[in-house]
């Protein structure tokens, strides 16, 4: 059963109906272009061989090379990777990037392996998928549980086979090795920007607004940090996969990050109440930011939610039926394909800088990113008003118009 993919299609189809999408274009967009499954051996530290399963799916490449991250997680499967690739096509189009969409993953729990094992797994996986990878074909990047170290190994593996350094084959690399200023925090910066814009639409200032954030990985941490330090918001609740913490007067996020680094968890953070992820979702806050995994907001949670706005830091955190409940409750949902697009947008800047061998200052990265987030937010808002629909459907309409234009102009080969 392709539950996640089917649920994603149901959201897309709402837009297809409203915009009166050409059924031929709809058919094309409902099917991913390429799905690669690789099973490969890696020698473990104890000398034994273990077999891993990895994926790379390219959903659509009408507007340019495929783009999207690679995740390492015990629950990675083809349905998930395919759906994430589908979302990437629309995310890139929403932002006006000259890319199609892709995603990859390896089914593994990274906490169970040594750094050296992760390096060998990463290199072998990248070598296996390299038949469809390349700076003008498909450009991977970080996602859940992957980081700039892993991107360096990918880049090195590809470069060893090419015989020269191909910096532009992956993004999210370290600064000094083809990486861009501002890439690590880019998704969080984008989330913070659209949170501010969404609050303005509800006639509320971001400064002092109460925010709860689910997930404390790259997206959760940087969203919290930027909202707290630069936007003066009050982050009253935070959580990771083990549970959450609550303090009605707000957290000092730098201190929480340090606590998590030393204790490996948020639980028992001083002067805070330990709460469950479910309790956190029922809090009375201005904004709730899901920044963990898919399907965290189901019908049941949606019914209990009291937030005024939901900003989807994660990909696909709200199920299609929960989406309807939130709409009935007049909760404004800023959809993933806009809200977390800051990461891929700065990935695009990184790729452009690598191709030109000319690097930008941090201010240029951040300002251009914020301008682009605001432009797309406003374009989506206009469509939302014009069609009297929700922001997600409006975002799909915007993205689909752009991809459909490409499909129609290029025609169907042969
Ligand atoms: N993994 C991120 C996402 O889901 C970033 C992808 C990229 O930078 O290519 O959007």
mmCIF file of C-alpha atoms and ligand atoms in Angstrom:
data_model
loop_
_atom_site.group_PDB
_atom_site.id
_atom_site.type_symbol
_atom_site.label_atom_id
_atom_site.label_comp_id
_atom_site.label_asym_id
_atom_site.label_seq_id
_atom_site.Cartn_x
_atom_site.Cartn_y
_atom_site.Cartn_z
ATOM 1 C CA UNK A 1 0.000 0.000 0.000
ATOM 2 C CA UNK A 2 1.341 3.391 -1.007
ATOM 3 C CA UNK A 3 -0.424 5.253 1.758
ATOM 4 C CA UNK A 4 1.766 8.332 1.889
ATOM 5 C CA UNK A 5 1.914 8.755 -1.887
ATOM 6 C CA UNK A 6 -1.862 8.371 -2.184
ATOM 7 C CA UNK A 7 -2.406 10.932 0.563
ATOM 8 C CA UNK A 8 -0.047 13.363 -1.229
ATOM 9 C CA UNK A 9 -1.924 12.813 -4.491
ATOM 10 C CA UNK A 10 -5.238 13.617 -2.798
ATOM 11 C CA UNK A 11 -3.874 17.029 -1.757
ATOM 12 C CA UNK A 12 -2.507 17.668 -5.264
ATOM 13 C CA UNK A 13 -5.786 16.634 -6.918
ATOM 14 C CA UNK A 14 -7.676 19.340 -5.042
ATOM 15 C CA UNK A 15 -5.515 21.898 -6.838
ATOM 16 C CA UNK A 16 -5.858 20.065 -10.161
ATOM 17 C CA UNK A 17 -9.656 20.341 -9.962
ATOM 18 C CA UNK A 18 -9.717 24.007 -8.955
ATOM 19 C CA UNK A 19 -7.223 25.090 -11.628
ATOM 20 C CA UNK A 20 -8.846 22.892 -14.268
ATOM 21 C CA UNK A 21 -5.559 21.137 -14.989
ATOM 22 C CA UNK A 22 -5.096 19.400 -18.343
ATOM 23 C CA UNK A 23 -5.677 15.688 -17.547
ATOM 24 C CA UNK A 24 -2.608 14.701 -19.617
ATOM 25 C CA UNK A 25 -0.385 16.929 -17.504
ATOM 26 C CA UNK A 26 -2.024 15.571 -14.364
ATOM 27 C CA UNK A 27 -1.252 11.992 -15.439
ATOM 28 C CA UNK A 28 2.395 12.857 -15.979
ATOM 29 C CA UNK A 29 2.723 14.580 -12.612
ATOM 30 C CA UNK A 30 1.104 11.684 -10.754
ATOM 31 C CA UNK A 31 3.913 9.309 -11.808
ATOM 32 C CA UNK A 32 7.574 9.583 -10.828
ATOM 33 C CA UNK A 33 10.029 9.486 -13.726
ATOM 34 C CA UNK A 34 12.639 7.122 -12.210
ATOM 35 C CA UNK A 35 12.763 4.917 -9.111
ATOM 36 C CA UNK A 36 16.076 3.293 -8.267
ATOM 37 C CA UNK A 37 16.424 0.684 -5.493
ATOM 38 C CA UNK A 38 19.937 -0.436 -4.573
ATOM 39 C CA UNK A 39 20.974 -3.247 -2.255
ATOM 40 C CA UNK A 40 24.628 -3.149 -1.411
ATOM 41 C CA UNK A 41 27.178 -4.798 0.896
ATOM 42 C CA UNK A 42 29.329 -2.922 3.395
ATOM 43 C CA UNK A 43 32.046 -4.358 5.643
ATOM 44 C CA UNK A 44 31.291 -3.545 9.281
ATOM 45 C CA UNK A 45 33.967 -2.735 11.897
ATOM 46 C CA UNK A 46 33.797 -6.364 13.106
ATOM 47 C CA UNK A 47 34.718 -7.663 9.638
ATOM 48 C CA UNK A 48 31.233 -9.004 8.828
ATOM 49 C CA UNK A 49 29.286 -7.867 5.775
ATOM 50 C CA UNK A 50 25.883 -6.230 6.137
ATOM 51 C CA UNK A 51 23.488 -5.565 3.254
ATOM 52 C CA UNK A 52 21.722 -2.183 3.083
ATOM 53 C CA UNK A 53 18.789 -0.984 1.006
ATOM 54 C CA UNK A 54 18.873 2.497 -0.493
ATOM 55 C CA UNK A 55 16.638 4.497 -2.809
ATOM 56 C CA UNK A 56 16.780 7.436 -5.177
ATOM 57 C CA UNK A 57 13.605 8.604 -6.862
ATOM 58 C CA UNK A 58 13.429 11.372 -9.481
ATOM 59 C CA UNK A 59 9.875 12.578 -9.700
ATOM 60 C CA UNK A 60 9.968 15.148 -12.498
ATOM 61 C CA UNK A 61 12.777 16.928 -14.359
ATOM 62 C CA UNK A 62 10.843 19.185 -16.722
ATOM 63 C CA UNK A 63 12.297 22.445 -15.430
ATOM 64 C CA UNK A 64 15.883 21.316 -14.785
ATOM 65 C CA UNK A 65 18.006 18.732 -12.968
ATOM 66 C CA UNK A 66 16.379 16.788 -10.153
ATOM 67 C CA UNK A 67 17.039 18.125 -6.643
ATOM 68 C CA UNK A 68 16.415 16.822 -3.161
ATOM 69 C CA UNK A 69 17.946 15.439 -0.008
ATOM 70 C CA UNK A 70 18.930 12.003 1.230
ATOM 71 C CA UNK A 71 17.735 10.700 4.600
ATOM 72 C CA UNK A 72 18.986 7.939 6.873
ATOM 73 C CA UNK A 73 16.206 6.463 8.999
ATOM 74 C CA UNK A 74 15.062 3.038 10.113
ATOM 75 C CA UNK A 75 11.632 3.541 8.505
ATOM 76 C CA UNK A 76 12.807 4.702 5.051
ATOM 77 C CA UNK A 77 10.865 2.900 2.286
ATOM 78 C CA UNK A 78 9.999 3.391 -1.376
ATOM 79 C CA UNK A 79 6.558 4.898 -0.690
ATOM 80 C CA UNK A 80 8.131 7.549 1.546
ATOM 81 C CA UNK A 81 11.014 8.394 -0.804
ATOM 82 C CA UNK A 82 8.682 8.556 -3.788
ATOM 83 C CA UNK A 83 6.364 10.932 -1.935
ATOM 84 C CA UNK A 84 9.233 13.112 -0.749
ATOM 85 C CA UNK A 85 10.499 13.308 -4.371
ATOM 86 C CA UNK A 86 6.986 14.317 -5.495
ATOM 87 C CA UNK A 87 6.958 17.139 -2.929
ATOM 88 C CA UNK A 88 10.407 18.327 -4.054
ATOM 89 C CA UNK A 89 9.173 18.940 -7.633
ATOM 90 C CA UNK A 90 6.448 21.231 -6.312
ATOM 91 C CA UNK A 91 8.684 22.845 -3.687
ATOM 92 C CA UNK A 92 11.291 23.827 -6.286
ATOM 93 C CA UNK A 93 8.592 25.156 -8.620
ATOM 94 C CA UNK A 94 6.938 27.166 -5.798
ATOM 95 C CA UNK A 95 10.274 28.914 -5.256
ATOM 96 C CA UNK A 96 10.899 29.427 -8.977
ATOM 97 C CA UNK A 97 14.062 27.283 -8.937
ATOM 98 C CA UNK A 98 15.241 25.730 -12.242
ATOM 99 C CA UNK A 99 14.982 22.206 -10.837
ATOM 100 C CA UNK A 100 12.850 19.110 -10.806
ATOM 101 C CA UNK A 101 12.298 16.991 -7.705
ATOM 102 C CA UNK A 102 14.091 13.966 -6.261
ATOM 103 C CA UNK A 103 14.713 12.267 -2.945
ATOM 104 C CA UNK A 104 16.864 9.477 -1.608
ATOM 105 C CA UNK A 105 17.282 7.440 1.511
ATOM 106 C CA UNK A 106 18.898 4.492 3.189
ATOM 107 C CA UNK A 107 16.924 2.278 5.529
ATOM 108 C CA UNK A 108 19.091 2.268 8.644
ATOM 109 C CA UNK A 109 19.207 3.565 12.204
ATOM 110 C CA UNK A 110 22.368 5.707 12.140
ATOM 111 C CA UNK A 111 22.756 5.604 15.942
ATOM 112 C CA UNK A 112 23.633 1.894 15.649
ATOM 113 C CA UNK A 113 26.746 2.417 13.511
ATOM 114 C CA UNK A 114 30.213 3.924 14.046
ATOM 115 C CA UNK A 115 31.298 7.024 12.109
ATOM 116 C CA UNK A 116 33.610 4.893 9.979
ATOM 117 C CA UNK A 117 30.745 2.507 9.167
ATOM 118 C CA UNK A 118 28.493 5.456 8.253
ATOM 119 C CA UNK A 119 31.263 6.733 5.972
ATOM 120 C CA UNK A 120 31.567 3.373 4.172
ATOM 121 C CA UNK A 121 27.778 3.013 3.900
ATOM 122 C CA UNK A 122 27.502 6.566 2.526
ATOM 123 C CA UNK A 123 30.272 6.139 -0.030
ATOM 124 C CA UNK A 124 28.985 2.798 -1.294
ATOM 125 C CA UNK A 125 25.399 4.065 -1.500
ATOM 126 C CA UNK A 126 26.468 7.141 -3.452
ATOM 127 C CA UNK A 127 28.535 5.047 -5.803
ATOM 128 C CA UNK A 128 25.501 2.761 -6.376
ATOM 129 C CA UNK A 129 23.128 5.622 -7.195
ATOM 130 C CA UNK A 130 25.733 7.606 -9.194
ATOM 131 C CA UNK A 131 24.370 6.077 -12.428
ATOM 132 C CA UNK A 132 21.589 8.663 -12.268
ATOM 133 C CA UNK A 133 23.409 11.437 -10.329
ATOM 134 C CA UNK A 134 25.346 14.440 -11.670
ATOM 135 C CA UNK A 135 25.520 18.247 -11.452
ATOM 136 C CA UNK A 136 23.258 18.562 -14.489
ATOM 137 C CA UNK A 137 21.136 15.448 -13.768
ATOM 138 C CA UNK A 138 20.380 15.104 -10.070
ATOM 139 C CA UNK A 139 21.940 16.990 -7.147
ATOM 140 C CA UNK A 140 21.489 15.474 -3.654
ATOM 141 C CA UNK A 141 21.608 17.338 -0.327
ATOM 142 C CA UNK A 142 21.134 16.704 3.406
ATOM 143 C CA UNK A 143 17.844 15.599 4.950
ATOM 144 C CA UNK A 144 16.879 13.731 8.152
ATOM 145 C CA UNK A 145 20.057 12.413 9.896
ATOM 146 C CA UNK A 146 22.478 13.462 7.154
ATOM 147 C CA UNK A 147 24.869 16.424 7.339
ATOM 148 C CA UNK A 148 27.783 18.279 5.732
ATOM 149 C CA UNK A 149 30.294 15.500 6.606
ATOM 150 C CA UNK A 150 28.220 12.982 4.666
ATOM 151 C CA UNK A 151 27.880 15.455 1.758
ATOM 152 C CA UNK A 152 31.714 15.719 1.667
ATOM 153 C CA UNK A 153 32.009 11.908 1.379
ATOM 154 C CA UNK A 154 29.399 11.867 -1.411
ATOM 155 C CA UNK A 155 31.224 14.632 -3.280
ATOM 156 C CA UNK A 156 34.578 12.881 -2.814
ATOM 157 C CA UNK A 157 33.217 9.508 -3.961
ATOM 158 C CA UNK A 158 31.754 11.020 -7.132
ATOM 159 C CA UNK A 159 34.947 13.040 -7.752
ATOM 160 C CA UNK A 160 37.200 9.983 -7.367
ATOM 161 C CA UNK A 161 35.321 8.287 -10.199
ATOM 162 C CA UNK A 162 35.318 11.438 -12.354
ATOM 163 C CA UNK A 163 39.055 11.971 -11.785
ATOM 164 C CA UNK A 164 38.630 15.609 -10.724
ATOM 165 C CA UNK A 165 36.709 17.554 -8.055
ATOM 166 C CA UNK A 166 33.018 17.945 -8.838
ATOM 167 C CA UNK A 167 31.871 20.304 -6.081
ATOM 168 C CA UNK A 168 28.512 21.006 -7.693
ATOM 169 C CA UNK A 169 27.260 17.383 -7.533
ATOM 170 C CA UNK A 170 25.834 17.788 -4.014
ATOM 171 C CA UNK A 171 24.810 20.738 -1.847
ATOM 172 C CA UNK A 172 24.956 21.206 1.905
ATOM 173 C CA UNK A 173 28.752 20.782 1.902
ATOM 174 C CA UNK A 174 30.999 22.474 4.454
ATOM 175 C CA UNK A 175 31.984 26.094 3.889
ATOM 176 C CA UNK A 176 35.497 26.020 2.411
ATOM 177 C CA UNK A 177 34.680 22.914 0.368
ATOM 178 C CA UNK A 178 32.125 24.380 -1.998
ATOM 179 C CA UNK A 179 29.486 24.907 0.697
ATOM 180 C CA UNK A 180 27.458 28.105 0.971
ATOM 181 C CA UNK A 181 27.232 30.535 3.828
ATOM 182 C CA UNK A 182 23.828 30.243 5.459
ATOM 183 C CA UNK A 183 23.002 26.746 4.119
ATOM 184 C CA UNK A 184 22.969 24.950 7.490
ATOM 185 C CA UNK A 185 20.391 27.290 8.991
ATOM 186 C CA UNK A 186 18.551 28.023 5.694
ATOM 187 C CA UNK A 187 15.462 25.878 6.299
ATOM 188 C CA UNK A 188 15.042 27.395 9.781
ATOM 189 C CA UNK A 189 15.519 30.896 8.378
ATOM 190 C CA UNK A 190 12.816 30.275 5.794
ATOM 191 C CA UNK A 191 10.477 28.854 8.443
ATOM 192 C CA UNK A 192 11.040 31.939 10.627
ATOM 193 C CA UNK A 193 10.339 34.267 7.687
ATOM 194 C CA UNK A 194 7.038 32.650 6.681
ATOM 195 C CA UNK A 195 5.994 32.441 10.340
ATOM 196 C CA UNK A 196 6.384 36.216 10.546
ATOM 197 C CA UNK A 197 4.443 36.728 7.295
ATOM 198 C CA UNK A 198 1.638 34.388 8.359
ATOM 199 C CA UNK A 199 1.293 36.166 11.717
ATOM 200 C CA UNK A 200 1.050 39.505 9.874
ATOM 201 C CA UNK A 201 -1.878 38.077 7.901
ATOM 202 C CA UNK A 202 -3.528 37.366 11.244
ATOM 203 C CA UNK A 203 -2.710 40.938 12.368
ATOM 204 C CA UNK A 204 -0.209 39.793 14.916
ATOM 205 C CA UNK A 205 3.415 40.737 15.519
ATOM 206 C CA UNK A 206 6.013 37.997 15.752
ATOM 207 C CA UNK A 207 7.740 39.617 18.693
ATOM 208 C CA UNK A 208 6.258 38.020 21.823
ATOM 209 C CA UNK A 209 4.166 35.481 19.879
ATOM 210 C CA UNK A 210 3.955 32.079 21.563
ATOM 211 C CA UNK A 211 5.420 29.246 19.513
ATOM 212 C CA UNK A 212 5.727 25.468 20.024
ATOM 213 C CA UNK A 213 8.123 23.411 17.904
ATOM 214 C CA UNK A 214 8.013 19.656 17.439
ATOM 215 C CA UNK A 215 11.368 18.127 16.475
ATOM 216 C CA UNK A 216 14.849 19.284 17.433
ATOM 217 C CA UNK A 217 16.937 18.304 14.404
ATOM 218 C CA UNK A 218 18.382 20.797 11.938
ATOM 219 C CA UNK A 219 15.008 22.382 11.064
ATOM 220 C CA UNK A 220 13.597 22.538 14.618
ATOM 221 C CA UNK A 221 16.780 23.890 16.193
ATOM 222 C CA UNK A 222 17.473 26.635 13.663
ATOM 223 C CA UNK A 223 13.825 27.661 13.410
ATOM 224 C CA UNK A 224 13.764 28.022 17.206
ATOM 225 C CA UNK A 225 17.083 29.865 17.326
ATOM 226 C CA UNK A 226 16.223 32.402 14.616
ATOM 227 C CA UNK A 227 12.682 32.965 15.927
ATOM 228 C CA UNK A 228 14.066 33.529 19.427
ATOM 229 C CA UNK A 229 17.195 35.566 18.658
ATOM 230 C CA UNK A 230 16.230 37.551 15.580
ATOM 231 C CA UNK A 231 12.444 37.758 15.767
ATOM 232 C CA UNK A 232 12.052 37.944 19.524
ATOM 233 C CA UNK A 233 9.362 35.261 19.598
ATOM 234 C CA UNK A 234 8.578 33.310 22.770
ATOM 235 C CA UNK A 235 9.354 29.622 22.254
ATOM 236 C CA UNK A 236 7.227 28.037 24.984
ATOM 237 C CA UNK A 237 7.489 24.363 24.016
ATOM 238 C CA UNK A 238 10.052 22.160 22.288
ATOM 239 C CA UNK A 239 10.308 18.443 21.718
ATOM 240 C CA UNK A 240 12.424 15.669 20.251
ATOM 241 C CA UNK A 241 11.544 12.041 19.521
ATOM 242 C CA UNK A 242 11.714 11.205 23.256
ATOM 243 C CA UNK A 243 9.329 13.920 24.482
ATOM 244 C CA UNK A 244 8.934 17.614 25.101
ATOM 245 C CA UNK A 245 9.454 20.491 27.530
ATOM 246 C CA UNK A 246 7.205 23.429 28.354
ATOM 247 C CA UNK A 247 7.731 26.803 30.005
ATOM 248 C CA UNK A 248 5.057 29.503 29.595
ATOM 249 C CA UNK A 249 7.612 32.307 29.827
ATOM 250 C CA UNK A 250 9.703 30.921 26.959
ATOM 251 C CA UNK A 251 13.104 29.261 26.550
ATOM 252 C CA UNK A 252 16.585 30.619 25.954
ATOM 253 C CA UNK A 253 17.220 28.543 22.835
ATOM 254 C CA UNK A 254 21.021 28.702 22.913
ATOM 255 C CA UNK A 255 20.928 27.237 26.390
ATOM 256 C CA UNK A 256 18.504 24.486 25.334
ATOM 257 C CA UNK A 257 20.765 23.573 22.390
ATOM 258 C CA UNK A 258 23.725 23.252 24.776
ATOM 259 C CA UNK A 259 21.640 21.133 27.150
ATOM 260 C CA UNK A 260 20.633 18.799 24.331
ATOM 261 C CA UNK A 261 24.286 18.507 23.244
ATOM 262 C CA UNK A 262 25.443 17.456 26.709
ATOM 263 C CA UNK A 263 22.448 15.343 27.763
ATOM 264 C CA UNK A 264 21.390 13.913 24.393
ATOM 265 C CA UNK A 265 17.746 14.745 25.226
ATOM 266 C CA UNK A 266 15.513 17.689 26.103
ATOM 267 C CA UNK A 267 13.834 15.886 29.009
ATOM 268 C CA UNK A 268 14.369 17.245 32.527
ATOM 269 C CA UNK A 269 15.602 20.597 31.240
ATOM 270 C CA UNK A 270 15.749 22.873 34.325
ATOM 271 C CA UNK A 271 12.715 25.085 35.105
ATOM 272 C CA UNK A 272 10.565 23.295 32.579
ATOM 273 C CA UNK A 273 7.691 20.875 32.700
ATOM 274 C CA UNK A 274 8.215 17.572 30.827
ATOM 275 C CA UNK A 275 5.351 17.051 28.379
ATOM 276 C CA UNK A 276 4.526 14.469 25.730
ATOM 277 C CA UNK A 277 4.464 15.259 22.020
ATOM 278 C CA UNK A 278 0.680 14.851 22.102
ATOM 279 C CA UNK A 279 0.278 17.288 24.994
ATOM 280 C CA UNK A 280 2.415 19.765 23.118
ATOM 281 C CA UNK A 281 0.124 19.683 20.091
ATOM 282 C CA UNK A 282 -2.857 20.634 22.261
ATOM 283 C CA UNK A 283 -1.199 23.732 23.729
ATOM 284 C CA UNK A 284 -2.757 27.152 23.339
ATOM 285 C CA UNK A 285 -0.092 28.840 21.211
ATOM 286 C CA UNK A 286 -0.033 31.295 18.328
ATOM 287 C CA UNK A 287 2.067 29.068 16.098
ATOM 288 C CA UNK A 288 2.805 25.348 16.066
ATOM 289 C CA UNK A 289 5.749 24.235 13.951
ATOM 290 C CA UNK A 290 5.912 20.502 13.198
ATOM 291 C CA UNK A 291 9.582 19.904 12.290
ATOM 292 C CA UNK A 292 9.892 16.148 12.727
ATOM 293 C CA UNK A 293 8.548 13.507 10.323
ATOM 294 C CA UNK A 294 5.490 12.867 8.137
ATOM 295 C CA UNK A 295 1.966 12.289 9.499
ATOM 296 C CA UNK A 296 2.581 13.795 12.943
ATOM 297 C CA UNK A 297 -0.782 15.602 12.811
ATOM 298 C CA UNK A 298 -3.592 13.070 12.361
ATOM 299 C CA UNK A 299 -7.365 13.636 12.596
ATOM 300 C CA UNK A 300 -7.274 13.034 16.321
ATOM 301 C CA UNK A 301 -4.506 15.563 16.976
ATOM 302 C CA UNK A 302 -6.024 18.084 14.564
ATOM 303 C CA UNK A 303 -9.250 18.011 16.604
ATOM 304 C CA UNK A 304 -7.346 18.895 19.779
ATOM 305 C CA UNK A 305 -5.121 21.616 18.347
ATOM 306 C CA UNK A 306 -5.506 25.182 19.583
ATOM 307 C CA UNK A 307 -2.752 26.915 17.598
ATOM 308 C CA UNK A 308 -3.844 29.738 15.291
ATOM 309 C CA UNK A 309 -1.218 28.948 12.680
ATOM 310 C CA UNK A 310 0.700 25.814 11.676
ATOM 311 C CA UNK A 311 3.963 26.251 9.786
ATOM 312 C CA UNK A 312 5.122 22.971 8.252
ATOM 313 C CA UNK A 313 8.852 22.775 8.904
ATOM 314 C CA UNK A 314 8.757 19.034 8.155
ATOM 315 C CA UNK A 315 7.690 17.490 4.872
ATOM 316 C CA UNK A 316 4.143 16.161 4.986
ATOM 317 C CA UNK A 317 3.439 16.524 8.735
ATOM 318 C CA UNK A 318 -0.346 16.883 8.262
ATOM 319 C CA UNK A 319 -2.388 14.000 6.794
ATOM 320 C CA UNK A 320 -4.864 14.892 4.063
ATOM 321 C CA UNK A 321 -7.889 14.299 6.287
ATOM 322 C CA UNK A 322 -6.378 16.261 9.197
ATOM 323 C CA UNK A 323 -5.851 19.104 6.725
ATOM 324 C CA UNK A 324 -9.642 19.340 6.262
ATOM 325 C CA UNK A 325 -10.227 19.441 10.032
ATOM 326 C CA UNK A 326 -7.686 22.258 10.446
ATOM 327 C CA UNK A 327 -9.378 24.165 7.631
ATOM 328 C CA UNK A 328 -12.777 23.855 9.326
ATOM 329 C CA UNK A 329 -11.207 25.142 12.539
ATOM 330 C CA UNK A 330 -9.833 28.148 10.604
ATOM 331 C CA UNK A 331 -6.255 27.250 11.510
ATOM 332 C CA UNK A 332 -3.961 28.746 8.881
ATOM 333 C CA UNK A 333 -1.562 26.099 7.541
ATOM 334 C CA UNK A 334 1.581 27.335 5.793
ATOM 335 C CA UNK A 335 2.351 24.282 3.616
ATOM 336 C CA UNK A 336 5.643 22.384 3.591
ATOM 337 C CA UNK A 337 6.370 23.079 -0.077
ATOM 338 C CA UNK A 338 6.662 26.767 0.860
ATOM 339 C CA UNK A 339 7.464 26.717 4.588
ATOM 340 C CA UNK A 340 10.557 24.496 4.483
ATOM 341 C CA UNK A 341 11.769 25.560 1.021
ATOM 342 C CA UNK A 342 14.549 27.714 2.486
ATOM 343 C CA UNK A 343 16.892 24.702 2.500
ATOM 344 C CA UNK A 344 16.602 23.852 -1.161
ATOM 345 C CA UNK A 345 16.673 27.543 -2.081
ATOM 346 C CA UNK A 346 20.078 28.034 -0.461
ATOM 347 C CA UNK A 347 21.111 24.682 -1.989
ATOM 348 C CA UNK A 348 20.360 26.334 -5.323
ATOM 349 C CA UNK A 349 22.554 29.299 -4.345
ATOM 350 C CA UNK A 350 25.303 26.835 -3.387
ATOM 351 C CA UNK A 351 25.099 25.049 -6.760
ATOM 352 C CA UNK A 352 25.205 28.389 -8.608
ATOM 353 C CA UNK A 353 28.250 29.493 -6.549
ATOM 354 C CA UNK A 354 30.030 26.175 -7.241
ATOM 355 C CA UNK A 355 29.327 26.405 -10.979
ATOM 356 C CA UNK A 356 30.687 29.955 -11.041
ATOM 357 C CA UNK A 357 33.501 29.332 -8.513
ATOM 358 C CA UNK A 358 32.477 32.609 -6.926
ATOM 359 C CA UNK A 359 31.170 32.735 -3.376
ATOM 360 C CA UNK A 360 28.633 35.037 -1.777
ATOM 361 C CA UNK A 361 28.669 36.787 1.580
ATOM 362 C CA UNK A 362 26.279 35.546 4.261
ATOM 363 C CA UNK A 363 24.158 38.738 4.092
ATOM 364 C CA UNK A 364 23.622 38.224 0.353
ATOM 365 C CA UNK A 365 22.498 34.630 0.950
ATOM 366 C CA UNK A 366 20.150 35.557 3.781
ATOM 367 C CA UNK A 367 18.634 38.624 2.129
ATOM 368 C CA UNK A 368 18.079 36.878 -1.210
ATOM 369 C CA UNK A 369 16.541 33.899 0.585
ATOM 370 C CA UNK A 370 14.160 36.074 2.610
ATOM 371 C CA UNK A 371 13.148 38.061 -0.482
ATOM 372 C CA UNK A 372 12.388 34.864 -2.381
ATOM 373 C CA UNK A 373 10.404 33.385 0.528
ATOM 374 C CA UNK A 374 8.340 36.575 0.741
ATOM 375 C CA UNK A 375 7.742 36.685 -3.007
ATOM 376 C CA UNK A 376 6.479 33.083 -3.076
ATOM 377 C CA UNK A 377 4.419 33.614 0.083
ATOM 378 C CA UNK A 378 2.678 36.611 -1.538
ATOM 379 C CA UNK A 379 2.135 34.789 -4.842
ATOM 380 C CA UNK A 380 0.493 31.917 -2.943
ATOM 381 C CA UNK A 381 -1.586 34.307 -0.839
ATOM 382 C CA UNK A 382 -2.924 36.016 -3.985
ATOM 383 C CA UNK A 383 -3.923 32.662 -5.501
ATOM 384 C CA UNK A 384 -5.500 31.615 -2.190
ATOM 385 C CA UNK A 385 -7.665 34.756 -2.230
ATOM 386 C CA UNK A 386 -8.483 34.515 -5.936
ATOM 387 C CA UNK A 387 -9.665 30.906 -5.703
ATOM 388 C CA UNK A 388 -11.015 31.178 -2.106
ATOM 389 C CA UNK A 389 -8.951 28.193 -1.086
ATOM 390 C CA UNK A 390 -6.323 27.210 1.495
ATOM 391 C CA UNK A 391 -2.596 28.002 1.240
ATOM 392 C CA UNK A 392 -1.619 24.414 0.415
ATOM 393 C CA UNK A 393 -3.958 24.181 -2.559
ATOM 394 C CA UNK A 394 -2.802 27.640 -3.673
ATOM 395 C CA UNK A 395 0.850 26.546 -3.445
ATOM 396 C CA UNK A 396 0.084 23.482 -5.589
ATOM 397 C CA UNK A 397 -1.699 25.680 -8.125
ATOM 398 C CA UNK A 398 1.321 28.010 -8.343
ATOM 399 C CA UNK A 399 3.821 25.161 -8.707
ATOM 400 C CA UNK A 400 1.668 23.157 -11.108
ATOM 401 C CA UNK A 401 1.184 26.160 -13.393
ATOM 402 C CA UNK A 402 4.963 26.437 -13.727
ATOM 403 C CA UNK A 403 5.634 22.729 -14.339
ATOM 404 C CA UNK A 404 2.630 22.458 -16.684
ATOM 405 C CA UNK A 405 3.981 25.354 -18.733
ATOM 406 C CA UNK A 406 7.256 23.448 -19.170
ATOM 407 C CA UNK A 407 5.514 20.195 -20.080
ATOM 408 C CA UNK A 408 3.276 21.910 -22.622
ATOM 409 C CA UNK A 409 6.079 23.944 -24.241
ATOM 410 C CA UNK A 410 8.454 20.970 -24.428
ATOM 411 C CA UNK A 411 5.762 18.585 -25.667
ATOM 412 C CA UNK A 412 5.760 14.843 -25.136
ATOM 413 C CA UNK A 413 8.652 13.004 -26.753
ATOM 414 C CA UNK A 414 8.717 11.638 -29.431
HETATM 415 N N1 LIG B 1 16.122 17.977 2.289
HETATM 416 C C1 LIG B 1 15.696 19.318 2.096
HETATM 417 C C2 LIG B 1 14.241 19.367 1.684
HETATM 418 O O1 LIG B 1 13.461 18.497 2.017
HETATM 419 C C3 LIG B 1 16.625 20.098 1.176
HETATM 420 C C4 LIG B 1 16.814 19.540 -0.207
HETATM 421 C C5 LIG B 1 17.914 20.223 -1.005
HETATM 422 O O2 LIG B 1 18.557 21.121 -0.500
HETATM 423 O O3 LIG B 1 18.100 19.805 -2.155
HETATM 424 O O4 LIG B 1 13.785 20.313 1.097
#
